[in-house]
PDB file of C-alpha atoms in Angstrom:
ATOM      1  CA  UNK A   7     -42.160 -99.788  61.393  1.00 59.00           C
ATOM      2  CA  UNK A   8     -42.893 -97.778  58.271  1.00 72.00           C
ATOM      3  CA  UNK A   9     -41.713 -99.428  55.123  1.00 79.00           C
ATOM      4  CA  UNK A  10     -41.729-102.948  56.545  1.00 85.00           C
ATOM      5  CA  UNK A  11     -43.255-105.290  54.001  1.00 86.00           C
ATOM      6  CA  UNK A  12     -45.047-108.401  55.112  1.00 87.00           C
ATOM      7  CA  UNK A  13     -45.721-111.121  52.625  1.00 86.00           C
ATOM      8  CA  UNK A  14     -48.849-113.065  53.367  1.00 84.00           C
ATOM      9  CA  UNK A  15     -48.560-116.648  52.135  1.00 85.00           C
ATOM     10  CA  UNK A  16     -51.376-117.808  49.936  1.00 83.00           C
ATOM     11  CA  UNK A  17     -52.317-121.448  49.723  1.00 82.00           C
ATOM     12  CA  UNK A  18     -54.747-122.821  47.219  1.00 85.00           C
ATOM     13  CA  UNK A  19     -56.912-125.741  48.253  1.00 80.00           C
ATOM     14  CA  UNK A  20     -57.853-127.764  45.213  1.00 82.00           C
ATOM     15  CA  UNK A  21     -60.739-130.164  44.780  1.00 81.00           C
ATOM     16  CA  UNK A  22     -58.220-133.026  44.837  1.00 85.00           C
ATOM     17  CA  UNK A  23     -56.906-131.748  48.200  1.00 84.00           C
ATOM     18  CA  UNK A  24     -60.437-131.840  49.580  1.00 80.00           C
ATOM     19  CA  UNK A  25     -61.080-135.309  48.144  1.00 83.00           C
ATOM     20  CA  UNK A  26     -57.843-136.590  49.714  1.00 87.00           C
ATOM     21  CA  UNK A  27     -58.795-135.100  53.091  1.00 86.00           C
ATOM     22  CA  UNK A  28     -62.291-136.624  52.950  1.00 83.00           C
ATOM     23  CA  UNK A  29     -60.787-140.003  51.996  1.00 88.00           C
ATOM     24  CA  UNK A  30     -58.392-139.732  54.935  1.00 90.00           C
ATOM     25  CA  UNK A  31     -61.331-139.061  57.282  1.00 88.00           C
ATOM     26  CA  UNK A  32     -63.185-142.081  55.869  1.00 88.00           C
ATOM     27  CA  UNK A  33     -60.073-144.245  56.416  1.00 90.00           C
ATOM     28  CA  UNK A  34     -60.108-143.206  60.092  1.00 90.00           C
ATOM     29  CA  UNK A  35     -63.594-144.684  60.640  1.00 89.00           C
ATOM     30  CA  UNK A  36     -63.735-148.041  58.870  1.00 91.00           C
ATOM     31  CA  UNK A  37     -65.965-150.930  59.789  1.00 93.00           C
ATOM     32  CA  UNK A  38     -65.057-154.570  59.250  1.00 96.00           C
ATOM     33  CA  UNK A  39     -67.344-157.291  57.916  1.00 96.00           C
ATOM     34  CA  UNK A  40     -66.591-161.000  58.305  1.00 97.00           C
ATOM     35  CA  UNK A  41     -65.919-162.784  55.014  1.00 97.00           C
ATOM     36  CA  UNK A  42     -65.626-166.469  54.141  1.00 96.00           C
ATOM     37  CA  UNK A  43     -62.952-166.034  51.489  1.00 97.00           C
ATOM     38  CA  UNK A  44     -59.176-166.130  51.785  1.00 97.00           C
ATOM     39  CA  UNK A  45     -57.521-163.120  53.386  1.00 97.00           C
ATOM     40  CA  UNK A  46     -55.975-160.452  51.173  1.00 97.00           C
ATOM     41  CA  UNK A  47     -54.194-157.151  51.516  1.00 95.00           C
ATOM     42  CA  UNK A  48     -56.257-154.668  53.561  1.00 94.00           C
ATOM     43  CA  UNK A  49     -58.243-157.336  55.434  1.00 97.00           C
ATOM     44  CA  UNK A  50     -58.218-157.611  59.205  1.00 97.00           C
ATOM     45  CA  UNK A  51     -57.226-161.079  60.410  1.00 98.00           C
ATOM     46  CA  UNK A  52     -57.839-162.031  64.048  1.00 98.00           C
ATOM     47  CA  UNK A  53     -55.741-164.928  65.290  1.00 98.00           C
ATOM     48  CA  UNK A  54     -53.971-166.744  68.072  1.00 98.00           C
ATOM     49  CA  UNK A  55     -50.308-167.531  67.545  1.00 97.00           C
ATOM     50  CA  UNK A  56     -47.292-169.007  69.261  1.00 97.00           C
ATOM     51  CA  UNK A  57     -43.732-168.825  68.026  1.00 96.00           C
ATOM     52  CA  UNK A  58     -40.746-170.979  68.810  1.00 97.00           C
ATOM     53  CA  UNK A  59     -37.050-170.618  68.085  1.00 96.00           C
ATOM     54  CA  UNK A  60     -35.105-173.852  68.390  1.00 95.00           C
ATOM     55  CA  UNK A  61     -38.212-175.371  70.001  1.00 94.00           C
ATOM     56  CA  UNK A  62     -38.407-172.742  72.764  1.00 95.00           C
ATOM     57  CA  UNK A  63     -40.852-169.892  73.381  1.00 95.00           C
ATOM     58  CA  UNK A  64     -39.441-166.377  73.597  1.00 92.00           C
ATOM     59  CA  UNK A  65     -40.661-162.978  74.780  1.00 90.00           C
ATOM     60  CA  UNK A  66     -43.496-161.744  72.560  1.00 88.00           C
ATOM     61  CA  UNK A  67     -43.896-165.130  70.894  1.00 93.00           C
ATOM     62  CA  UNK A  68     -47.480-165.691  71.948  1.00 96.00           C
ATOM     63  CA  UNK A  69     -50.655-163.760  71.228  1.00 96.00           C
ATOM     64  CA  UNK A  70     -54.385-164.368  71.620  1.00 97.00           C
ATOM     65  CA  UNK A  71     -57.136-162.586  69.689  1.00 98.00           C
ATOM     66  CA  UNK A  72     -54.551-160.447  67.902  1.00 97.00           C
ATOM     67  CA  UNK A  73     -56.047-158.415  65.055  1.00 97.00           C
ATOM     68  CA  UNK A  74     -53.722-157.486  62.193  1.00 96.00           C
ATOM     69  CA  UNK A  75     -54.588-155.433  59.127  1.00 96.00           C
ATOM     70  CA  UNK A  76     -52.677-157.044  56.283  1.00 96.00           C
ATOM     71  CA  UNK A  77     -50.431-154.624  54.479  1.00 94.00           C
ATOM     72  CA  UNK A  78     -50.364-152.084  57.322  1.00 93.00           C
ATOM     73  CA  UNK A  79     -46.813-153.081  58.280  1.00 92.00           C
ATOM     74  CA  UNK A  80     -47.566-153.536  61.991  1.00 93.00           C
ATOM     75  CA  UNK A  81     -46.091-157.056  61.983  1.00 93.00           C
ATOM     76  CA  UNK A  82     -42.925-158.370  60.395  1.00 94.00           C
ATOM     77  CA  UNK A  83     -43.284-158.742  56.642  1.00 94.00           C
ATOM     78  CA  UNK A  84     -42.682-162.515  56.734  1.00 95.00           C
ATOM     79  CA  UNK A  85     -45.510-162.872  59.263  1.00 96.00           C
ATOM     80  CA  UNK A  86     -47.975-160.755  57.260  1.00 96.00           C
ATOM     81  CA  UNK A  87     -47.066-162.552  54.044  1.00 96.00           C
ATOM     82  CA  UNK A  88     -47.512-165.886  55.808  1.00 96.00           C
ATOM     83  CA  UNK A  89     -51.124-165.150  56.689  1.00 96.00           C
ATOM     84  CA  UNK A  90     -52.129-163.830  53.286  1.00 97.00           C
ATOM     85  CA  UNK A  91     -54.577-166.288  51.749  1.00 97.00           C
ATOM     86  CA  UNK A  92     -55.847-167.877  54.986  1.00 97.00           C
ATOM     87  CA  UNK A  93     -59.489-168.448  55.909  1.00 97.00           C
ATOM     88  CA  UNK A  94     -61.221-168.327  59.279  1.00 97.00           C
ATOM     89  CA  UNK A  95     -60.799-171.608  61.137  1.00 97.00           C
ATOM     90  CA  UNK A  96     -57.517-172.526  59.437  1.00 97.00           C
ATOM     91  CA  UNK A  97     -54.270-173.391  61.159  1.00 98.00           C
ATOM     92  CA  UNK A  98     -51.009-172.462  59.503  1.00 97.00           C
ATOM     93  CA  UNK A  99     -47.288-172.681  60.173  1.00 98.00           C
ATOM     94  CA  UNK A 100     -45.392-169.504  59.345  1.00 97.00           C
ATOM     95  CA  UNK A 101     -41.603-169.148  59.353  1.00 97.00           C
ATOM     96  CA  UNK A 102     -40.531-165.617  60.249  1.00 96.00           C
ATOM     97  CA  UNK A 103     -36.974-164.397  59.878  1.00 96.00           C
ATOM     98  CA  UNK A 104     -36.161-161.464  62.115  1.00 96.00           C
ATOM     99  CA  UNK A 105     -34.074-158.790  60.378  1.00 96.00           C
ATOM    100  CA  UNK A 106     -30.380-158.630  61.261  1.00 96.00           C
ATOM    101  CA  UNK A 107     -30.928-155.102  62.623  1.00 95.00           C
ATOM    102  CA  UNK A 108     -33.994-156.085  64.704  1.00 94.00           C
ATOM    103  CA  UNK A 109     -34.243-154.094  67.969  1.00 93.00           C
ATOM    104  CA  UNK A 110     -34.242-157.245  70.134  1.00 93.00           C
ATOM    105  CA  UNK A 111     -30.692-158.496  69.612  1.00 94.00           C
ATOM    106  CA  UNK A 112     -31.606-161.985  70.870  1.00 93.00           C
ATOM    107  CA  UNK A 113     -33.999-162.350  67.904  1.00 95.00           C
ATOM    108  CA  UNK A 114     -31.998-160.449  65.276  1.00 95.00           C
ATOM    109  CA  UNK A 115     -31.107-162.667  62.312  1.00 96.00           C
ATOM    110  CA  UNK A 116     -32.952-165.684  63.721  1.00 96.00           C
ATOM    111  CA  UNK A 117     -35.971-167.551  62.356  1.00 97.00           C
ATOM    112  CA  UNK A 118     -39.045-168.337  64.444  1.00 97.00           C
ATOM    113  CA  UNK A 119     -41.667-170.914  63.563  1.00 97.00           C
ATOM    114  CA  UNK A 120     -45.170-169.664  64.379  1.00 97.00           C
ATOM    115  CA  UNK A 121     -48.257-171.820  64.785  1.00 98.00           C
ATOM    116  CA  UNK A 122     -51.199-169.640  63.813  1.00 98.00           C
ATOM    117  CA  UNK A 123     -54.912-170.295  64.337  1.00 98.00           C
ATOM    118  CA  UNK A 124     -57.068-167.907  62.294  1.00 98.00           C
ATOM    119  CA  UNK A 125     -60.270-166.901  64.085  1.00 98.00           C
ATOM    120  CA  UNK A 126     -61.696-164.273  61.719  1.00 98.00           C
ATOM    121  CA  UNK A 127     -61.051-162.693  58.338  1.00 98.00           C
ATOM    122  CA  UNK A 128     -62.785-159.348  57.881  1.00 98.00           C
ATOM    123  CA  UNK A 129     -62.969-156.965  54.955  1.00 97.00           C
ATOM    124  CA  UNK A 130     -62.586-153.245  55.567  1.00 95.00           C
ATOM    125  CA  UNK A 131     -65.553-151.081  54.601  1.00 94.00           C
ATOM    126  CA  UNK A 132     -65.295-147.319  54.450  1.00 91.00           C
ATOM    127  CA  UNK A 133     -68.282-145.275  55.616  1.00 89.00           C
ATOM    128  CA  UNK A 134     -70.618-143.776  53.043  1.00 86.00           C
ATOM    129  CA  UNK A 135     -70.428-140.035  52.483  1.00 81.00           C
ATOM    130  CA  UNK A 136     -73.800-139.346  53.989  1.00 80.00           C
ATOM    131  CA  UNK A 137     -75.344-137.177  56.678  1.00 79.00           C
ATOM    132  CA  UNK A 138     -74.449-139.662  59.442  1.00 82.00           C
ATOM    133  CA  UNK A 139     -70.787-139.532  58.419  1.00 81.00           C
ATOM    134  CA  UNK A 140     -70.854-135.725  58.342  1.00 80.00           C
ATOM    135  CA  UNK A 141     -72.446-135.600  61.798  1.00 81.00           C
ATOM    136  CA  UNK A 142     -69.587-137.699  63.214  1.00 82.00           C
ATOM    137  CA  UNK A 143     -67.359-134.726  62.406  1.00 78.00           C
ATOM    138  CA  UNK A 144     -69.797-132.134  63.727  1.00 79.00           C
ATOM    139  CA  UNK A 145     -71.187-131.002  60.390  1.00 75.00           C
ATOM    140  CA  UNK A 146     -74.943-130.614  60.634  1.00 72.00           C
ATOM    141  CA  UNK A 147     -77.336-131.329  57.829  1.00 63.00           C
ATOM    142  CA  UNK A 148     -78.248-128.445  55.558  1.00 53.00           C
ATOM    143  CA  UNK A 149     -81.969-127.680  55.303  1.00 34.00           C
ATOM    144  CA  UNK A 150     -83.017-130.230  52.705  1.00 33.00           C
ATOM    145  CA  UNK A 151     -79.853-131.328  50.930  1.00 47.00           C
ATOM    146  CA  UNK A 152     -77.106-133.716  51.928  1.00 52.00           C
ATOM    147  CA  UNK A 153     -74.466-132.058  54.049  1.00 54.00           C
ATOM    148  CA  UNK A 154     -71.496-133.526  52.217  1.00 59.00           C
ATOM    149  CA  UNK A 155     -71.340-130.988  49.365  1.00 62.00           C
ATOM    150  CA  UNK A 156     -71.696-128.182  51.919  1.00 60.00           C
ATOM    151  CA  UNK A 157     -69.145-129.903  54.137  1.00 60.00           C
ATOM    152  CA  UNK A 158     -66.592-130.040  51.356  1.00 59.00           C
ATOM    153  CA  UNK A 159     -67.157-126.342  50.679  1.00 62.00           C
ATOM    154  CA  UNK A 160     -66.824-125.563  54.395  1.00 61.00           C
ATOM    155  CA  UNK A 161     -63.618-127.616  54.637  1.00 59.00           C
ATOM    156  CA  UNK A 162     -62.151-125.760  51.683  1.00 56.00           C
ATOM    157  CA  UNK A 163     -63.102-122.382  53.176  1.00 60.00           C
ATOM    158  CA  UNK A 164     -61.658-123.328  56.573  1.00 56.00           C
ATOM    159  CA  UNK A 165     -58.445-124.521  54.947  1.00 53.00           C
ATOM    160  CA  UNK A 166     -58.115-121.198  53.142  1.00 52.00           C
ATOM    161  CA  UNK A 167     -58.744-119.261  56.391  1.00 51.00           C
ATOM    162  CA  UNK A 168     -56.147-121.320  58.235  1.00 47.00           C
ATOM    163  CA  UNK A 169     -53.596-120.695  55.488  1.00 46.00           C
ATOM    164  CA  UNK A 170     -54.426-116.965  55.385  1.00 45.00           C
ATOM    165  CA  UNK A 171     -53.833-116.653  59.164  1.00 44.00           C
ATOM    166  CA  UNK A 172     -50.356-118.160  58.880  1.00 41.00           C
TER     167      UNK A 172
END
């Protein structure tokens, strides 16, 4: 094995990498607060709905207490767009065209008319970068200072160690 060269990869972890990782962790633990305004992108809307095609219900056309985060792409775009701007307590009719390549061939290319009753509109709140947040991820408080600066340093060091082991 003499003369065999091994190149150890080196990865730099920048402050922006750490900030992006911390933001990602915050996004994983949001809370939602009820609001009395119209819904907008990023809000969670809880609703009941029933859809009909040619006056008839179809599989998956009914839901109760369904929570949707607007803009997350978990529902068809026409449906999400149709509930933008609604308030809690409102009823709305939403026409949803299923894409031609939709996985359920019986719905592909067809339009359903949904009756929607909005129960709640909630705004997403990200957790503060405080000791409680750090503790959720197992980072204990430093002696007398907030753990978050230490946590960011620890995350950077751990990222470097992980990269160095590769």
